[in-house]
Short mmCIF file of C-alpha atoms and ligand atoms in Angstrom, two decimals:
data_model
loop_
_atom_site.label_atom_id
_atom_site.label_comp_id
_atom_site.label_asym_id
_atom_site.label_seq_id
_atom_site.Cartn_x
_atom_site.Cartn_y
_atom_site.Cartn_z
CA MET A 83 60.36 139.81 41.65
CA LEU A 84 59.23 140.65 45.21
CA LEU A 85 60.48 138.33 48.08
CA THR A 86 57.76 138.97 50.25
CA LEU A 87 56.72 136.88 53.28
CA ASP A 88 53.00 136.20 54.02
CA GLY A 89 52.98 136.35 57.98
CA ASN A 90 51.56 132.68 58.15
CA GLY A 91 53.27 130.28 60.52
CA PRO A 92 57.22 130.02 61.19
CA LEU A 93 59.55 132.26 59.52
CA TYR A 94 61.48 129.53 57.85
CA LEU A 95 58.21 128.08 56.18
CA GLN A 96 57.38 131.68 54.94
CA LEU A 97 60.62 132.22 53.51
CA HIS A 98 60.46 128.78 51.84
CA ARG A 99 57.34 129.62 50.18
CA ALA A 100 58.40 133.02 49.09
CA ILE A 101 61.89 131.45 47.43
CA GLU A 102 59.73 128.76 45.86
CA ALA A 103 57.02 131.04 44.41
CA LEU A 104 60.02 133.32 43.02
CA VAL A 105 61.76 130.38 41.58
CA ARG A 106 58.57 128.55 40.05
CA GLY A 107 57.42 131.89 38.82
CA GLY A 108 60.36 132.01 36.65
CA HIS A 109 61.83 134.82 38.25
CA ALA A 110 65.14 133.39 39.36
CA ARG A 111 66.76 131.13 36.49
CA PRO A 112 67.97 127.24 36.96
CA GLY A 113 71.66 127.95 38.04
CA GLU A 114 71.20 131.31 39.42
CA ARG A 115 72.71 131.82 42.59
CA LEU A 116 71.17 132.88 45.80
CA PRO A 117 72.45 135.21 47.99
CA SER A 118 74.55 133.74 50.99
CA THR A 119 72.49 132.72 54.13
CA ARG A 120 74.49 135.71 55.93
CA ASP A 121 73.30 138.31 53.31
CA LEU A 122 69.83 137.05 52.95
CA ALA A 123 69.61 137.00 56.80
CA ASP A 124 70.59 140.69 57.29
CA GLU A 125 68.62 142.09 54.20
CA LEU A 126 65.27 140.36 55.56
CA HIS A 127 66.21 140.91 59.35
CA LEU A 128 66.03 137.27 60.09
CA SER A 129 68.31 134.96 61.59
CA ARG A 130 70.83 133.35 59.61
CA ASN A 131 69.34 129.62 61.08
CA THR A 132 65.96 130.55 59.84
CA VAL A 133 67.59 131.41 56.30
CA ARG A 134 69.60 128.09 56.41
CA ALA A 135 66.34 125.84 57.56
CA ALA A 136 64.71 127.53 54.54
CA TYR A 137 67.56 126.58 51.93
CA GLU A 138 67.76 123.11 53.37
CA LEU A 139 63.81 122.77 52.77
CA LEU A 140 64.20 123.91 49.41
CA ALA A 141 67.21 121.75 48.81
CA ALA A 142 65.18 118.81 49.84
CA ASP A 143 62.13 119.79 47.51
CA GLY A 144 64.32 119.86 44.67
CA VAL A 145 63.91 123.73 44.17
CA LEU A 146 67.75 124.55 45.11
CA ALA A 147 70.94 122.60 44.28
CA ARG A 148 73.68 123.24 46.92
CA HIS A 149 77.32 123.13 45.44
CA ARG A 150 80.20 122.92 47.59
CA GLY A 151 82.14 126.34 47.68
CA SER A 152 79.14 128.47 45.54
CA GLY A 153 76.16 128.34 48.21
CA HIS A 154 72.91 127.32 46.86
CA GLN A 155 71.79 127.73 43.39
CA VAL A 156 68.09 127.44 41.58
CA ALA A 157 68.06 123.40 40.61
CA ALA A 158 68.82 122.92 37.09
CA VAL A 159 65.67 120.94 36.71
CA LEU A 160 63.03 121.96 38.64
CA GLN A 161 60.74 119.23 40.05
CA THR A 162 56.83 120.10 40.24
CA ARG A 163 55.27 118.88 43.27
CA ALA A 164 53.98 115.38 41.33
CA GLY A 165 57.66 114.96 40.39
CA THR A 166 57.43 115.72 36.78
CA PRO A 167 59.85 118.29 35.59
CA ALA A 168 58.59 122.05 35.64
CA GLN A 169 58.47 124.13 32.47
CA PRO A 170 61.70 126.34 32.75
CA PRO A 171 61.38 129.86 32.67
CA ALA A 172 61.71 131.59 29.40
CA PRO A 173 64.97 133.63 28.34
CA PRO A 174 64.42 137.48 28.71
CA GLN A 175 62.72 138.49 26.09
CA SER A 176 63.72 141.97 25.92
CA ARG A 177 66.73 144.06 26.91
CA TYR A 178 64.23 145.53 29.76
CA ALA A 179 63.52 142.03 30.84
CA ARG A 180 67.05 141.05 31.33
CA ARG A 181 67.40 144.13 33.19
CA LEU A 182 64.30 143.21 35.59
CA ARG A 183 66.30 139.89 36.47
CA ASP A 184 69.73 141.39 36.89
CA ALA A 185 68.32 144.04 39.23
CA GLY A 186 66.07 142.16 41.35
CA PRO A 187 64.61 140.29 43.71
CA PHE A 188 63.27 143.43 44.72
CA VAL A 189 62.71 142.99 48.42
CA VAL A 190 60.35 145.71 49.60
CA GLY A 191 60.26 146.51 53.30
CA ALA A 192 61.99 144.47 55.96
CA ALA A 193 60.21 141.37 56.49
CA LEU A 194 59.13 141.20 59.95
CA PRO A 195 55.78 139.33 60.03
CA ALA A 196 55.79 138.23 63.66
CA VAL A 197 56.21 141.07 65.58
CA ARG A 198 53.76 143.04 67.42
CA LEU A 199 55.03 146.41 67.75
CA ASN A 200 56.46 147.09 64.36
CA LEU A 201 58.37 150.23 64.03
CA LYS A 202 57.87 150.03 60.30
CA TYR A 203 58.60 153.27 57.99
CA GLY A 204 56.50 154.76 55.16
CA GLU A 205 53.33 153.22 56.37
CA PRO A 206 50.76 155.96 57.57
CA LEU A 207 47.64 154.60 59.59
CA THR A 208 47.47 157.55 61.95
CA ASN A 209 43.80 158.40 61.15
CA PRO A 210 41.08 155.80 62.56
CA LEU A 211 38.28 157.60 60.75
CA LEU A 212 39.79 157.33 57.33
CA PRO A 213 38.16 153.98 56.25
CA ASP A 214 34.65 155.12 57.14
CA LEU A 215 34.98 158.84 55.41
CA TRP A 216 36.59 157.23 52.47
CA ARG A 217 33.58 154.62 52.28
CA ARG A 218 31.26 157.23 52.09
CA GLU A 219 32.94 159.20 49.60
CA LEU A 220 33.30 156.41 47.49
CA ALA A 221 29.72 155.56 47.42
CA ARG A 222 28.97 158.88 46.56
CA SER A 223 31.36 159.05 43.50
CA ALA A 224 30.32 155.67 41.98
CA ALA A 225 26.78 157.33 42.32
CA TYR A 226 27.88 159.92 39.80
CA THR A 227 30.90 159.30 38.11
CA PRO A 228 30.45 158.34 34.10
CA LEU A 229 31.31 155.12 33.35
CA GLY A 230 33.26 155.85 30.12
CA TYR A 231 36.89 156.54 29.84
CA PRO A 232 37.82 159.24 32.34
CA HIS A 233 40.53 161.79 30.94
CA SER A 234 43.82 160.17 30.69
CA GLY A 235 45.73 163.14 32.39
CA GLY A 236 43.09 162.97 35.57
CA LEU A 237 39.75 163.90 35.65
CA LEU A 238 39.48 168.02 35.44
CA GLU A 239 37.60 168.16 39.02
CA LEU A 240 40.30 166.40 40.66
CA ARG A 241 43.01 168.48 38.81
CA GLY A 242 41.57 171.93 39.87
CA GLU A 243 41.37 170.78 43.62
CA VAL A 244 44.83 169.57 43.55
CA ALA A 245 45.90 172.85 42.06
CA ALA A 246 44.26 174.79 44.65
CA TYR A 247 45.88 172.43 47.22
CA LEU A 248 49.25 172.91 45.99
CA GLU A 249 48.73 176.75 45.79
CA ARG A 250 47.52 176.91 49.58
CA ARG A 251 49.68 174.24 50.77
CA ARG A 252 52.85 174.24 48.73
CA GLY A 253 52.87 177.71 47.49
CA ILE A 254 53.12 177.04 43.86
CA ASP A 255 51.10 178.18 41.40
CA VAL A 256 50.06 175.57 38.67
CA ALA A 257 47.19 175.53 36.01
CA PRO A 258 44.87 172.58 36.34
CA GLU A 259 45.86 171.47 32.68
CA ASP A 260 49.31 171.72 33.72
CA LEU A 261 49.30 168.82 36.26
CA LEU A 262 48.67 164.94 35.42
CA ILE A 263 46.96 162.63 38.04
CA VAL A 264 49.01 159.28 38.17
CA ALA A 265 49.09 156.05 39.96
CA GLY A 266 51.44 156.79 42.64
CA THR A 267 54.94 158.45 42.49
CA GLN A 268 56.12 154.94 41.24
CA GLN A 269 54.33 155.71 37.82
CA ALA A 270 55.29 159.21 38.07
CA LEU A 271 58.82 158.12 38.05
CA SER A 272 58.51 155.49 35.77
CA LEU A 273 57.00 157.69 33.09
CA VAL A 274 60.15 160.24 34.02
CA SER A 275 62.42 157.47 33.02
CA ARG A 276 60.66 156.74 29.55
CA VAL A 277 60.28 160.43 28.84
CA LEU A 278 63.92 161.30 29.71
CA ILE A 279 66.08 158.32 29.63
CA ASP A 280 67.61 156.40 26.75
CA GLU A 281 69.84 153.03 27.52
CA GLY A 282 73.36 154.25 29.12
CA ALA A 283 71.97 157.83 29.84
CA PRO A 284 73.63 159.10 33.00
CA ALA A 285 71.27 159.96 35.96
CA VAL A 286 71.86 161.40 39.08
CA ILE A 287 70.45 160.08 42.21
CA GLU A 288 70.84 160.62 45.97
CA ASP A 289 73.20 158.22 48.40
CA PRO A 290 71.48 156.92 50.45
CA GLY A 291 68.38 157.26 48.42
CA TYR A 292 65.01 156.02 47.42
CA PHE A 293 65.52 152.32 46.19
CA GLU A 294 62.30 152.56 44.15
CA MET A 295 63.91 154.92 41.96
CA ARG A 296 67.30 153.52 41.86
CA TRP A 297 65.61 150.47 40.41
CA VAL A 298 63.20 152.10 38.12
CA LEU A 299 66.25 153.93 36.43
CA GLN A 300 68.18 150.83 36.32
CA THR A 301 65.77 148.73 34.76
CA HIS A 302 65.32 151.67 32.20
CA GLY A 303 69.47 151.31 31.41
CA ALA A 304 70.43 154.40 32.99
CA GLN A 305 73.67 154.66 33.98
CA LEU A 306 73.41 155.50 37.74
CA VAL A 307 75.45 158.31 39.13
CA ALA A 308 75.12 158.15 43.12
CA VAL A 309 75.67 161.79 44.63
CA PRO A 310 76.37 161.86 48.56
CA VAL A 311 73.95 163.40 50.83
CA ASP A 312 75.17 165.23 53.99
CA ARG A 313 73.13 166.69 56.71
CA HIS A 314 72.40 169.61 54.11
CA GLY A 315 71.00 167.20 51.81
CA LEU A 316 72.33 166.64 48.10
CA GLN A 317 76.32 167.81 47.86
CA VAL A 318 75.28 169.87 45.02
CA ASP A 319 79.11 170.44 44.34
CA ARG A 320 79.37 166.87 43.54
CA LEU A 321 77.21 166.97 40.70
CA PRO A 322 79.01 165.43 37.64
CA GLU A 323 80.49 167.78 35.29
CA ARG A 324 78.99 165.64 32.29
CA ARG A 325 75.34 166.51 31.65
CA PRO A 326 72.99 163.72 33.25
CA ALA A 327 69.68 163.13 31.84
CA LEU A 328 68.00 164.07 35.36
CA VAL A 329 68.88 164.82 38.54
CA TYR A 330 66.69 162.95 41.34
CA VAL A 331 65.99 164.95 44.62
CA THR A 332 63.87 164.58 47.31
CA PRO A 333 64.54 168.38 48.65
CA ALA A 334 61.65 168.90 51.49
CA HIS A 335 62.37 166.00 53.60
CA GLN A 336 65.58 163.73 52.03
CA PHE A 337 64.67 160.31 51.88
CA PRO A 338 66.09 158.29 53.89
CA LEU A 339 67.99 160.88 55.94
CA GLY A 340 65.24 163.10 56.64
CA VAL A 341 67.16 166.43 55.83
CA ALA A 342 65.82 169.28 54.08
CA LEU A 343 67.94 170.44 51.04
CA ALA A 344 69.89 173.78 52.29
CA GLU A 345 68.82 177.33 50.63
CA ARG A 346 72.05 177.67 48.95
CA ARG A 347 71.93 174.33 47.37
CA ARG A 348 68.71 174.51 46.35
CA ALA A 349 69.87 177.65 44.21
CA GLU A 350 72.87 175.82 43.16
CA LEU A 351 70.85 172.89 42.00
CA LEU A 352 68.90 175.15 40.03
CA ALA A 353 71.67 177.06 38.61
CA TYR A 354 73.16 173.75 37.66
CA ALA A 355 70.05 172.45 36.03
CA ARG A 356 69.94 175.63 33.85
CA ARG A 357 73.56 175.36 32.80
CA GLN A 358 73.69 172.11 32.00
CA GLN A 359 69.92 172.15 30.03
CA THR A 360 69.21 169.05 32.74
CA TRP A 361 66.08 168.59 34.52
CA ILE A 362 65.36 168.10 38.17
CA ILE A 363 63.08 165.66 39.06
CA GLU A 364 61.56 166.62 42.57
CA ASP A 365 59.86 164.35 44.61
CA ASP A 366 57.68 166.17 47.38
CA TYR A 367 57.61 163.19 49.66
CA ASP A 368 56.38 164.29 52.98
CA GLY A 369 56.77 167.67 52.06
CA GLU A 370 53.08 168.34 53.94
CA LEU A 371 53.74 166.35 57.00
CA ALA A 372 55.74 168.92 58.52
CA PHE A 373 55.10 169.95 62.57
CA ASP A 374 56.93 173.04 62.52
CA PRO A 375 55.61 175.52 59.75
CA PRO A 376 56.64 177.06 57.52
CA LEU A 377 57.06 174.06 55.22
CA ARG A 378 59.87 174.21 53.10
CA ALA A 379 58.59 175.39 49.60
CA PRO A 380 59.08 173.03 46.61
CA LEU A 381 61.99 173.76 44.14
CA TYR A 382 59.41 173.99 41.83
CA GLY A 383 58.13 177.34 42.83
CA ALA A 384 61.66 178.90 42.77
CA ASP A 385 62.55 177.56 38.98
CA ASP A 386 62.17 180.29 36.48
CA ALA A 387 64.00 178.21 33.69
CA ASP A 388 61.54 175.57 33.49
CA ARG A 389 63.58 172.45 34.47
CA VAL A 390 61.63 171.05 37.43
CA VAL A 391 59.40 168.16 37.45
CA HIS A 392 57.48 168.22 40.44
CA ILE A 393 55.71 164.95 42.12
CA GLY A 394 53.57 164.91 44.97
CA SER A 395 51.85 161.65 46.44
CA PHE A 396 48.60 160.86 48.41
CA SER A 397 50.36 157.89 50.00
CA LYS A 398 51.86 159.59 52.98
CA VAL A 399 49.03 162.20 53.82
CA LEU A 400 46.13 159.76 53.02
CA ALA A 401 46.89 156.37 52.02
CA PRO A 402 49.42 153.99 50.03
CA SER A 403 46.52 151.61 48.87
CA LEU A 404 44.76 154.51 47.11
CA ARG A 405 47.83 154.77 44.52
CA LEU A 406 46.99 158.44 43.74
CA ALA A 407 49.83 161.11 42.91
CA TYR A 408 50.28 163.98 40.76
CA LEU A 409 53.19 165.31 38.39
CA VAL A 410 53.63 168.91 37.34
CA PRO A 411 55.99 168.82 34.25
CA PRO A 412 58.17 171.54 32.95
CA ARG A 413 55.64 173.18 30.34
CA ALA A 414 58.52 171.97 27.62
CA LEU A 415 57.52 168.56 28.20
CA ARG A 416 53.88 168.62 28.98
CA ASP A 417 53.03 166.94 26.00
CA ASP A 418 55.48 164.05 26.30
CA PHE A 419 54.13 163.44 29.75
CA ARG A 420 50.68 163.43 28.72
CA ALA A 421 51.22 160.87 25.65
CA ALA A 422 53.47 158.52 27.75
CA LYS A 423 50.38 158.80 30.77
CA TYR A 424 47.88 157.99 27.93
CA LEU A 425 49.77 155.11 26.44
CA ALA A 426 50.92 153.73 29.85
CA ASP A 427 47.41 153.18 31.46
CA LEU A 428 44.30 155.17 29.60
CA GLY A 429 43.98 157.11 33.07
CA CYS A 430 43.57 156.19 36.75
CA ALA A 431 40.27 154.87 38.08
CA ALA A 432 37.69 157.54 37.96
CA TYR A 433 35.75 156.39 40.91
CA ASP A 434 38.87 157.15 43.45
CA GLN A 435 39.94 160.16 41.48
CA ALA A 436 36.11 161.67 42.16
CA ALA A 437 35.81 160.63 45.71
CA LEU A 438 39.43 162.13 46.40
CA ALA A 439 38.21 165.43 44.58
CA THR A 440 35.08 165.96 46.81
CA PHE A 441 37.27 165.06 49.80
CA LEU A 442 39.58 167.69 48.98
CA ARG A 443 36.93 170.12 47.77
CA THR A 444 34.63 169.39 51.30
CA GLY A 445 37.63 169.99 53.59
CA GLY A 446 37.52 166.33 54.84
CA PHE A 447 41.18 165.90 53.43
CA GLN A 448 42.41 169.14 55.35
CA ARG A 449 40.34 167.94 58.66
CA HIS A 450 41.96 164.75 57.99
CA LEU A 451 45.68 166.24 57.38
CA ARG A 452 45.49 168.19 60.59
CA ARG A 453 44.47 165.10 62.51
CA VAL A 454 47.34 163.01 61.23
CA VAL A 455 49.96 165.72 61.83
CA ARG A 456 48.68 166.26 65.32
CA ALA A 457 48.59 162.46 66.00
CA LEU A 458 52.27 162.26 64.30
CA ARG A 459 53.64 164.59 66.42
CA GLN A 460 52.58 162.86 69.68
CA ARG A 461 54.10 159.59 68.13
CA ARG A 462 57.36 161.51 66.99
CA ASP A 463 57.41 162.74 70.68
CA ALA A 464 57.01 159.80 72.48
CA LEU A 465 59.52 157.86 70.29
CA VAL A 466 62.39 160.70 71.03
CA GLU A 467 61.12 160.43 74.72
CA GLY A 468 61.72 156.53 74.42
CA LEU A 469 64.77 156.58 72.73
CA ARG A 470 66.40 159.28 75.17
CA ARG A 471 65.24 157.24 78.09
CA HIS A 472 65.72 153.55 76.93
CA GLY A 473 68.67 153.95 73.92
CA ARG A 474 71.38 153.46 76.89
CA GLY A 475 73.30 156.13 75.14
CA HIS A 476 73.90 154.02 71.74
CA PHE A 477 72.35 156.46 69.62
CA ARG A 478 72.30 160.11 68.19
CA PHE A 479 69.67 161.84 66.20
CA ASP A 480 68.20 164.88 65.38
CA VAL A 481 64.49 165.25 66.36
CA PRO A 482 62.17 165.00 63.12
CA SER A 483 60.65 168.22 61.86
CA ALA A 484 58.52 166.25 59.23
CA GLY A 485 57.58 162.90 58.22
CA MET A 486 57.12 159.54 59.84
CA HIS A 487 60.18 157.97 60.80
CA LEU A 488 63.39 159.15 62.70
CA VAL A 489 67.01 158.02 61.88
CA ALA A 490 68.85 156.87 64.99
CA TRP A 491 72.32 156.85 64.13
CA ARG A 492 74.64 154.66 66.33
CA SER A 493 76.84 156.94 68.65
CA ASN A 494 80.59 157.20 68.13
CA ARG A 495 81.29 155.54 71.09
CA SER A 496 78.99 152.69 70.95
CA GLY A 497 80.01 149.05 69.15
CA LEU A 498 76.54 148.18 69.25
CA ASP A 499 75.92 145.58 66.00
CA LEU A 500 72.61 146.75 64.56
CA SER A 501 71.65 144.30 62.78
CA ARG A 502 72.09 141.60 65.56
CA LEU A 503 69.74 144.23 67.46
CA ALA A 504 67.43 144.01 64.83
CA GLN A 505 67.22 140.16 65.22
CA VAL A 506 67.15 140.18 68.88
CA ALA A 507 64.08 143.02 69.02
CA ALA A 508 62.33 140.85 66.58
CA GLN A 509 62.76 137.79 68.89
CA ALA A 510 60.89 140.19 71.61
CA GLY A 511 58.36 141.21 69.36
CA VAL A 512 59.64 144.72 68.33
CA GLY A 513 60.50 145.48 64.37
CA VAL A 514 63.14 148.06 63.93
CA HIS A 515 64.27 148.21 60.58
CA LEU A 516 67.97 149.18 59.45
CA LEU A 517 69.71 152.03 57.34
CA ASP A 518 71.61 149.44 54.84
CA ARG A 519 72.84 148.78 51.81
CA ARG A 520 69.27 148.47 50.27
CA HIS A 521 69.42 152.27 50.70
CA TYR A 522 72.84 152.77 49.20
CA ALA A 523 73.57 152.64 45.68
CA THR A 524 77.50 152.57 47.02
CA PRO A 525 78.55 149.63 48.79
CA VAL A 526 78.36 150.09 52.41
CA ALA A 527 79.81 148.01 55.47
CA SER A 528 77.76 146.97 58.30
CA PRO A 529 74.40 149.27 59.25
CA ARG A 530 75.00 152.38 61.40
CA ALA A 531 71.79 153.69 61.93
CA LEU A 532 67.99 152.38 62.31
CA LEU A 533 65.30 154.03 60.45
CA LEU A 534 62.26 154.02 62.94
CA GLY A 535 58.96 154.62 62.07
CA TYR A 536 56.27 156.11 64.26
CA GLY A 537 53.02 156.36 62.02
CA ARG A 538 51.82 152.98 63.07
CA LEU A 539 51.85 152.69 66.59
CA SER A 540 50.14 154.77 69.22
CA PRO A 541 52.58 156.77 71.74
CA ASN A 542 51.68 153.95 74.19
CA GLU A 543 52.96 151.31 72.03
CA ILE A 544 55.62 153.52 70.74
CA THR A 545 57.15 153.99 74.48
CA LEU A 546 56.79 150.21 75.01
CA ALA A 547 58.32 149.40 71.91
CA CYS A 548 61.48 151.57 73.27
CA ARG A 549 61.46 149.87 76.59
CA ILE A 550 61.42 146.36 75.02
CA LEU A 551 64.38 147.55 72.62
CA GLY A 552 66.52 148.83 75.86
CA GLU A 553 66.24 145.62 77.33
CA CYS A 554 67.55 143.89 74.01
CA ILE A 555 70.20 146.03 74.12
CA ALA A 556 71.10 145.74 77.76
CA THR A 557 71.27 141.89 76.92
CA LEU A 558 73.37 142.38 73.80
CA GLU A 559 75.53 144.64 76.07
CA ARG A 560 75.49 141.77 79.22
CA ASP A 561 76.41 139.18 76.13
CA GLY A 562 79.32 141.29 75.13
CA GLU A 563 78.18 141.46 71.96
CA ARG A 564 78.91 144.82 71.24
CA GLY A 565 81.14 144.31 68.14
CA PRO A 566 84.39 146.18 67.32
CA ASP A 567 84.22 150.04 68.26
CA GLU A 568 83.51 151.63 64.57
CA SER A 569 82.69 155.40 64.00
CA GLY A 570 79.25 155.81 64.07
CA SER A 571 79.74 159.28 62.36
CA GLN A 572 77.41 160.07 59.60
C1 PLP B 730 60.96 158.95 48.44
C2 PLP B 730 59.43 158.43 48.41
N1 PLP B 730 58.83 159.18 47.28
C3 PLP B 730 57.78 158.64 47.09
C4 PLP B 730 56.77 157.62 47.97
C5 PLP B 730 55.40 157.26 47.59
O1 PLP B 730 55.26 156.51 46.48
P1 PLP B 730 54.25 156.29 46.12
O2 PLP B 730 53.35 157.51 45.61
O3 PLP B 730 54.31 155.31 44.70
O4 PLP B 730 53.02 155.09 47.04
C6 PLP B 730 57.65 157.08 48.97
C7 PLP B 730 57.35 155.86 49.97
O5 PLP B 730 57.91 155.20 50.53
C8 PLP B 730 59.07 157.63 49.21
O6 PLP B 730 59.78 156.91 50.09
#
């Protein structure tokens, strides 16, 4: 279930369409309560008036019913546009479907369709040559790739190139037969859950952490064990005494805080996995996008007890639309992962794999990566400079040494309401995103940090966005909308 605004027309109409599609698609049951206007406004970074207007319109259309004291619910009998009752959605047909409905709606990204300068995180678009390069590779691969089913574990030529890349760039020694090509980290995480999780099995996640992994585990029926993250990464001394089925970590560059797992904790985590006979799921997200080499070596390379599942993706270093990633299972689990991938989809699209293999083999990828890292460094510098100049002392942050976003914590002496800032900035054409309860497994009060992506905008655009942001802050200061003074410490 995705609540995604389509970017066409006024925001309240976009929201109206998104909710209507959700309800008519059977993803929300009759009688199901919708989030309050305040909660949904916070979640989507919209104003409450926008959400209110959308809800009222949906009520007028007979999609929602309003009940005094309990807010808006999905109408008991939906009317189609012609006025006849619509087909009610079937009850969930499996426990998995039940959990899908309970865990959603899955709101992806913050909805800021109208903004001109979107400091969105998680979207790399820094090499304008890439579409052309890729078109050429695809045309070539279409000419020689056999039409039959590809190997479900991945084309051997691509696995060979990925193995060579892992050795060169990440310092880990993997035989091509040992790794699997998968459809994004997301598929890797789904396979991990299938292979390792039974209903009720405890699974450790980082808090705050990658919500898409949390959702995957939740819908597979895992019992989530949220372990806090501080500036040295996962607090390994707070791992549970009872053996978890897995521990999911982003050690090279924690999502969303951007910190690296400290050396001592890495060793302790590996020792914990060995002692507990549990599995570490290492998401090497952003590991390659480091500005100040040497890169953090993956845990996989330091694991001498065969406990680490290593996952890397081409989403950040090339493009998320590619949907290609790799999974290196521990040897003891290799056959299970192979079989699970085979049954999931019989293998990833061969043309894309062949194109990527050539791109890696001929050095095009390496040139692209160098270019991306150079461009990202310039954009990061523009953001750091812009925030220092225009942040009006409201933020404190570490300069990112890797990746594509910066975490700007509200400073101790600032009483700025960050949700309000996000709304005002959106009205001024700048998209800023909150570190908020979507990132946390445990309840959090109001957001205390902004996640500012610098992958998509040019340095000049970033500078302009910071200037506008500074003006928005000044307006809030003038209007006295600083809220109560709260601690801004991590
Ligand atoms: C922590 C983390 N891992 C992995 C990914 C990439 O996922 P995928 O390979 O499915 O695109 C992301 C994307 O934002 C992420 O935040």
